[in-house]
Short mmCIF file of C-alpha atoms in Angstrom, two decimals:
data_model
loop_
_atom_site.label_atom_id
_atom_site.label_comp_id
_atom_site.label_asym_id
_atom_site.label_seq_id
_atom_site.Cartn_x
_atom_site.Cartn_y
_atom_site.Cartn_z
CA LEU Y 1 -82.75 28.99 0.91
CA ALA Y 2 -82.02 32.05 3.26
CA PRO Y 3 -82.14 35.57 1.61
CA ARG Y 4 -78.65 36.83 0.22
CA ALA Y 5 -77.91 40.90 0.37
CA VAL Y 6 -74.48 40.45 -1.49
CA PHE Y 7 -74.99 40.75 -5.40
CA SER Y 8 -74.01 42.57 -8.53
CA SER Y 9 -74.50 42.92 -12.42
CA THR Y 10 -71.77 43.91 -14.58
CA SER Y 11 -72.18 47.15 -16.44
CA GLN Y 12 -71.59 45.93 -19.80
CA ALA Y 13 -74.73 44.40 -20.35
CA CYS Y 14 -76.30 47.39 -22.38
CA LYS Y 15 -73.76 47.34 -24.61
CA ALA Y 16 -74.09 43.71 -25.11
CA THR Y 17 -77.66 43.63 -25.43
CA LYS Y 18 -77.55 46.51 -28.34
CA MET Y 19 -75.26 44.26 -30.11
CA ASN Y 20 -77.43 41.44 -29.62
CA PRO Y 21 -80.96 42.05 -29.67
CA PHE Y 22 -84.03 39.23 -29.84
CA ILE Y 23 -83.69 37.98 -33.74
CA ARG Y 24 -85.88 35.17 -35.11
CA ASN Y 25 -85.97 32.15 -32.67
CA LEU Y 26 -82.66 33.17 -30.68
CA ARG Y 27 -82.59 35.57 -27.56
CA TYR Y 28 -79.10 36.24 -26.37
CA ILE Y 29 -78.29 36.56 -22.89
CA PRO Y 30 -74.52 37.63 -21.99
CA ASN Y 31 -73.37 36.71 -19.20
CA SER Y 32 -73.24 40.00 -17.98
CA LYS Y 33 -76.86 40.01 -17.50
CA LEU Y 34 -76.73 37.43 -14.88
CA ALA Y 35 -76.91 38.53 -11.06
CA VAL Y 36 -73.65 37.30 -8.90
CA SER Y 37 -74.72 36.57 -5.61
CA GLU Y 38 -71.53 36.38 -3.18
CA PRO Y 39 -73.48 35.46 0.35
CA ASN Y 40 -72.62 36.02 4.45
CA PRO Y 41 -71.15 32.18 4.85
CA ALA Y 42 -72.82 32.25 8.24
CA TRP Y 43 -75.99 32.43 6.34
CA PHE Y 44 -75.60 28.60 5.18
CA GLY Y 45 -73.58 27.17 8.58
CA ASN Y 46 -70.23 28.26 7.19
CA PRO Y 47 -67.33 29.77 8.98
CA ALA Y 48 -65.84 33.23 8.21
CA ASN Y 49 -64.08 33.35 4.72
CA ALA Y 50 -60.31 32.21 5.25
CA ASP Y 51 -57.27 32.01 2.58
CA ASP Y 52 -57.12 29.10 0.25
CA LYS Y 53 -54.31 28.42 -2.35
CA LYS Y 54 -56.79 26.73 -4.23
CA TRP Y 55 -59.50 29.32 -4.06
CA THR Y 56 -59.13 32.35 -5.98
CA ASN Y 57 -62.46 34.01 -4.92
CA LYS Y 58 -62.84 36.28 -2.18
CA ASN Y 59 -65.84 34.80 -1.04
CA TRP Y 60 -66.89 31.37 -0.30
CA LEU Y 61 -69.77 31.14 -2.80
CA LYS Y 62 -70.04 32.75 -6.35
CA SER Y 63 -73.40 32.16 -7.80
CA ARG Y 64 -74.68 33.06 -11.13
CA PHE Y 65 -78.74 33.29 -10.86
CA HIS Y 66 -80.29 32.94 -14.70
CA PHE Y 67 -83.84 34.17 -12.91
CA SER Y 68 -84.91 36.00 -10.31
CA PHE Y 69 -83.93 34.54 -6.87
CA ALA Y 70 -82.95 35.36 -3.39
CA GLU Y 71 -82.06 39.18 -3.14
CA TYR Y 72 -82.14 39.61 -7.04
CA ASN Y 73 -85.89 40.40 -7.76
CA ASN Y 74 -86.65 41.20 -11.23
CA ASP Y 75 -90.46 40.63 -12.50
CA ALA Y 76 -89.57 40.74 -16.35
CA ASN Y 77 -87.07 37.70 -15.48
CA THR Y 78 -89.15 35.03 -13.67
CA ASN Y 79 -88.63 31.89 -15.56
CA PHE Y 80 -88.31 30.38 -19.13
CA GLY Y 81 -91.16 28.14 -19.77
CA VAL Y 82 -91.36 25.49 -16.66
CA LEU Y 83 -87.70 26.67 -16.19
CA ARG Y 84 -88.00 28.91 -13.04
CA VAL Y 85 -84.59 28.50 -11.58
CA MET Y 86 -80.71 28.17 -13.06
CA ASN Y 87 -78.18 28.86 -10.74
CA ASP Y 88 -74.33 28.44 -11.57
CA ASP Y 89 -72.39 27.79 -8.39
CA LEU Y 90 -69.17 27.78 -7.37
CA VAL Y 91 -68.37 26.43 -3.73
CA GLN Y 92 -64.80 26.76 -1.71
CA ALA Y 93 -63.33 23.32 -0.13
CA LYS Y 94 -65.08 22.35 2.90
CA ARG Y 95 -68.23 24.37 2.57
CA GLY Y 96 -71.83 24.26 1.51
CA PHE Y 97 -75.50 24.87 1.75
CA GLY Y 98 -76.99 23.88 5.46
CA GLU Y 99 -80.17 22.20 5.44
CA HIS Y 100 -83.08 23.58 4.00
CA PRO Y 101 -86.35 23.23 2.47
CA HIS Y 102 -87.81 22.50 -0.61
CA ARG Y 103 -91.84 22.00 -2.12
CA ASN Y 104 -93.40 21.17 -5.28
CA ALA Y 105 -90.49 21.45 -7.93
CA GLU Y 106 -88.64 19.20 -9.40
CA ILE Y 107 -84.85 19.87 -8.88
CA CYS Y 108 -82.16 18.82 -11.00
CA THR Y 109 -78.65 19.47 -10.44
CA TYR Y 110 -75.26 19.18 -12.45
CA VAL Y 111 -72.02 18.63 -11.54
CA VAL Y 112 -69.24 20.80 -13.63
CA HIS Y 113 -66.54 20.09 -11.54
CA GLY Y 114 -65.55 18.44 -8.33
CA GLN Y 115 -67.70 16.34 -5.41
CA LEU Y 116 -71.31 17.50 -4.54
CA THR Y 117 -72.20 15.66 -1.34
CA HIS Y 118 -76.25 15.30 -1.13
CA GLN Y 119 -78.14 14.23 2.53
CA ASP Y 120 -82.13 14.81 2.49
CA SER Y 121 -85.00 14.14 5.23
CA MET Y 122 -85.58 10.84 3.02
CA GLY Y 123 -82.71 9.05 4.13
CA THR Y 124 -80.53 9.60 1.19
CA LYS Y 125 -76.68 10.49 1.42
CA GLU Y 126 -74.40 10.90 -1.19
CA SER Y 127 -71.52 12.16 -3.28
CA LEU Y 128 -71.77 12.66 -7.13
CA GLY Y 129 -68.35 13.97 -9.39
CA LYS Y 130 -67.97 15.82 -12.53
CA GLY Y 131 -70.58 15.10 -15.23
CA SER Y 132 -73.03 13.60 -12.46
CA ILE Y 133 -76.86 14.73 -12.37
CA GLN Y 134 -79.19 14.01 -9.30
CA PHE Y 135 -82.94 14.87 -9.42
CA MET Y 136 -85.39 15.82 -6.29
CA THR Y 137 -89.21 15.60 -6.22
CA ALA Y 138 -89.58 17.94 -3.74
CA GLY Y 139 -93.40 17.60 -3.85
CA THR Y 140 -95.35 17.71 -0.50
CA GLY Y 141 -92.07 18.77 1.12
CA VAL Y 142 -88.27 17.83 1.64
CA ARG Y 143 -85.50 18.93 3.32
CA HIS Y 144 -81.82 18.43 2.17
CA SER Y 145 -78.39 20.03 2.51
CA GLU Y 146 -75.74 20.39 -0.47
CA HIS Y 147 -71.83 20.45 0.42
CA ASN Y 148 -68.24 20.47 -1.01
CA LEU Y 149 -66.72 17.81 1.73
CA HIS Y 150 -63.58 17.65 -0.56
CA GLU Y 151 -60.26 19.38 -0.92
CA GLU Y 152 -61.12 20.84 -4.37
CA PRO Y 153 -63.67 23.85 -5.74
CA LEU Y 154 -66.89 22.65 -6.62
CA ARG Y 155 -69.15 23.99 -9.57
CA PHE Y 156 -73.00 22.66 -10.13
CA ILE Y 157 -75.80 23.92 -12.06
CA GLN Y 158 -78.91 23.84 -10.37
CA MET Y 159 -82.36 23.76 -12.02
CA TRP Y 160 -86.11 24.24 -10.66
CA LEU Y 161 -88.49 23.04 -13.15
CA THR Y 162 -92.08 23.46 -12.38
CA PRO Y 163 -93.83 20.07 -11.91
CA LYS Y 164 -97.09 18.93 -14.32
CA ALA Y 165 -98.79 18.59 -10.52
CA GLY Y 166 -98.21 19.74 -6.71
CA GLY Y 167 -98.41 17.81 -3.77
CA LEU Y 168 -96.28 14.78 -5.31
CA LYS Y 169 -94.58 12.25 -3.17
CA PRO Y 170 -90.96 13.37 -2.58
CA ASN Y 171 -88.43 10.99 -4.26
CA TYR Y 172 -84.58 11.07 -5.15
CA GLY Y 173 -82.20 9.94 -7.59
CA SER Y 174 -79.36 10.21 -9.52
CA MET Y 175 -76.99 9.22 -12.48
CA CYS Y 176 -73.01 8.79 -11.91
CA GLY Y 177 -71.23 11.02 -14.65
CA SER Y 178 -69.59 8.09 -16.48
CA LYS Y 179 -73.31 6.09 -17.40
CA ILE Y 180 -73.77 8.95 -20.55
CA ASP Y 181 -71.22 9.52 -22.92
CA THR Y 182 -71.21 13.13 -24.11
CA LYS Y 183 -67.56 13.69 -25.33
CA ASN Y 184 -68.74 15.23 -28.93
CA LYS Y 185 -71.83 13.90 -28.26
CA LEU Y 186 -75.04 15.38 -27.28
CA GLY Y 187 -75.84 13.09 -23.88
CA HIS Y 188 -79.79 12.65 -22.90
CA LEU Y 189 -79.70 13.13 -19.26
CA VAL Y 190 -83.29 13.73 -18.15
CA SER Y 191 -86.68 13.24 -19.78
CA SER Y 192 -90.23 13.22 -18.86
CA THR Y 193 -91.95 10.40 -17.16
CA ASP Y 194 -94.74 10.81 -19.34
CA THR Y 195 -92.51 9.72 -22.29
CA GLN Y 196 -90.76 6.51 -23.26
CA ALA Y 197 -87.42 8.41 -23.54
CA GLU Y 198 -84.65 5.90 -22.26
CA THR Y 199 -82.67 8.59 -19.78
CA PRO Y 200 -80.93 7.79 -16.12
CA VAL Y 201 -83.40 10.41 -14.35
CA LYS Y 202 -87.23 10.99 -15.07
CA ILE Y 203 -88.90 13.96 -14.03
CA ASN Y 204 -92.59 14.76 -13.52
CA CYS Y 205 -92.38 17.27 -15.95
CA ASP Y 206 -92.49 18.14 -19.72
CA ALA Y 207 -88.79 18.84 -20.12
CA ASN Y 208 -85.64 16.95 -21.40
CA ILE Y 209 -81.97 18.24 -20.22
CA HIS Y 210 -79.13 17.27 -23.09
CA VAL Y 211 -75.20 17.94 -22.11
CA ALA Y 212 -72.34 17.62 -24.70
CA GLU Y 213 -69.04 18.10 -24.42
CA LEU Y 214 -67.30 19.37 -27.43
CA GLN Y 215 -63.42 19.44 -28.10
CA ASP Y 216 -62.86 21.73 -30.79
CA GLU Y 217 -64.49 23.68 -34.02
CA LYS Y 218 -64.25 20.44 -35.58
CA ASN Y 219 -66.71 18.77 -33.52
CA SER Y 220 -70.17 19.57 -33.52
CA VAL Y 221 -74.09 18.15 -32.39
CA ASP Y 222 -77.25 19.15 -33.96
CA LEU Y 223 -80.76 19.90 -31.74
CA GLU Y 224 -84.13 19.37 -33.47
CA LEU Y 225 -86.57 21.88 -31.87
CA GLY Y 226 -90.21 21.53 -33.05
CA GLU Y 227 -92.40 24.68 -33.52
CA ASP Y 228 -94.20 24.12 -30.31
CA ARG Y 229 -90.88 23.42 -28.43
CA GLN Y 230 -88.22 25.72 -26.54
CA ALA Y 231 -84.83 25.56 -25.32
CA TYR Y 232 -82.51 27.19 -22.61
CA PHE Y 233 -79.06 26.83 -23.73
CA LEU Y 234 -76.19 27.42 -21.54
CA SER Y 235 -72.15 27.76 -22.21
CA VAL Y 236 -71.06 26.02 -19.26
CA GLU Y 237 -67.45 26.21 -20.42
CA GLY Y 238 -65.43 26.78 -23.87
CA THR Y 239 -66.82 29.11 -26.42
CA PRO Y 240 -69.27 27.17 -28.68
CA THR Y 241 -71.11 28.80 -31.33
CA VAL Y 242 -74.98 27.80 -32.48
CA SER Y 243 -76.29 28.26 -35.66
CA GLY Y 244 -79.85 27.95 -37.19
CA ASP Y 245 -82.32 30.16 -39.16
CA PHE Y 246 -81.61 33.04 -37.11
CA GLY Y 247 -77.71 32.68 -38.49
CA THR Y 248 -74.43 32.48 -36.36
CA GLN Y 249 -74.07 33.11 -32.25
CA LYS Y 250 -71.00 32.80 -30.17
CA PHE Y 251 -70.93 32.46 -26.81
CA GLN Y 252 -68.42 33.00 -23.91
CA GLN Y 253 -68.55 30.99 -21.19
CA HIS Y 254 -71.65 31.67 -18.68
CA ASP Y 255 -73.59 33.17 -21.41
CA ALA Y 256 -76.97 31.40 -22.26
CA ALA Y 257 -79.65 31.60 -25.14
CA GLU Y 258 -83.37 31.21 -25.25
CA LEU Y 259 -83.86 28.95 -28.41
CA TYR Y 260 -87.44 28.64 -30.06
CA GLY Y 261 -88.66 25.99 -32.36
CA GLY Y 262 -88.92 24.75 -35.38
CA GLY Y 263 -86.19 23.21 -37.24
CA LYS Y 264 -82.49 22.30 -36.90
CA ILE Y 265 -79.76 24.29 -34.64
CA LYS Y 266 -76.14 23.32 -34.73
CA ILE Y 267 -73.83 23.63 -32.10
CA THR Y 268 -70.20 23.69 -32.60
CA GLY Y 269 -67.10 23.46 -29.70
CA PRO Y 270 -65.28 23.81 -28.50
CA GLY Y 271 -67.37 23.80 -25.53
CA HIS Y 272 -69.41 22.42 -22.87
CA VAL Y 273 -73.02 23.23 -23.26
CA LEU Y 274 -75.80 22.53 -21.22
CA ILE Y 275 -79.59 22.50 -23.24
CA VAL Y 276 -83.09 22.30 -21.45
CA GLU Y 277 -85.50 21.44 -23.94
CA MET Y 278 -89.16 21.76 -23.06
CA ALA Y 279 -93.13 22.78 -24.47
CA LYS Y 280 -93.40 26.12 -25.61
CA ASP Y 281 -96.21 27.84 -23.60
CA GLY Y 282 -95.57 31.70 -24.52
CA LYS Y 283 -94.67 32.11 -21.11
CA GLY Y 284 -91.57 33.70 -19.22
CA GLY Y 285 -88.26 34.96 -21.04
CA ARG Y 286 -85.49 37.62 -20.88
CA GLY Y 287 -87.75 40.32 -22.68
CA ASP Y 288 -86.53 43.24 -20.88
CA LEU Y 289 -83.07 42.33 -22.89
CA ASP Y 290 -84.71 43.53 -25.89
CA GLY Y 291 -85.45 47.18 -25.22
#
């Protein structure tokens, strides 16, 4: 993607970090410690910002970066295991990201609300709505664009994961949001091509992506994490609670956490949550928050 120059991070981070240090098997990441980017619309082929009654943000795009990306440079926050990018993007109607290249990454995009239209150099063009997920094996190289061609705002979570090998053949696939039930259930959307798990999306990486939409505090789901596994948790919407041998942690919208195995982790509503589960490799993580 083109470089971005408008970046901010809220000032409450230190206070939140002191209140929530790393505890056994969980590191809490308040949304105040995420980078926020609002780039010039022209960098992505968009016209100047304009008034829109359905849009409350001053800029056409608001991105929250969970890891070092574009103008947000943090050597202490480059990845968490195989997960090296998680960007939470809110895009104004009739705008988007013009054609740009990718290589050697497994890219998964989850649509929170709105309609995402994807077009790529492999000949794919489709629009996906709420609850849908798409993947792209960038491999030897692919170009694509992503737009919100509709009248309502679009929000999506884009994740880049390190593939098991470089130079793979480019590939694309997707799942319509209605195929997997995530209402008060932990829906398994993505799994590795090396496993027998039956999921609508398969990627060339030892990772799984789960989503749950928990209506209220009476609804919960369990996540089993083996000693050799870890997971990145995102509170997409709502105020979910995560509990385990570390105790209980309450989340607000956009908050995140690193979870480490083993044992059972309970996630209680109300909340819309996304979990990227993967092998524990001892690499990456927000150690910069523990000071």
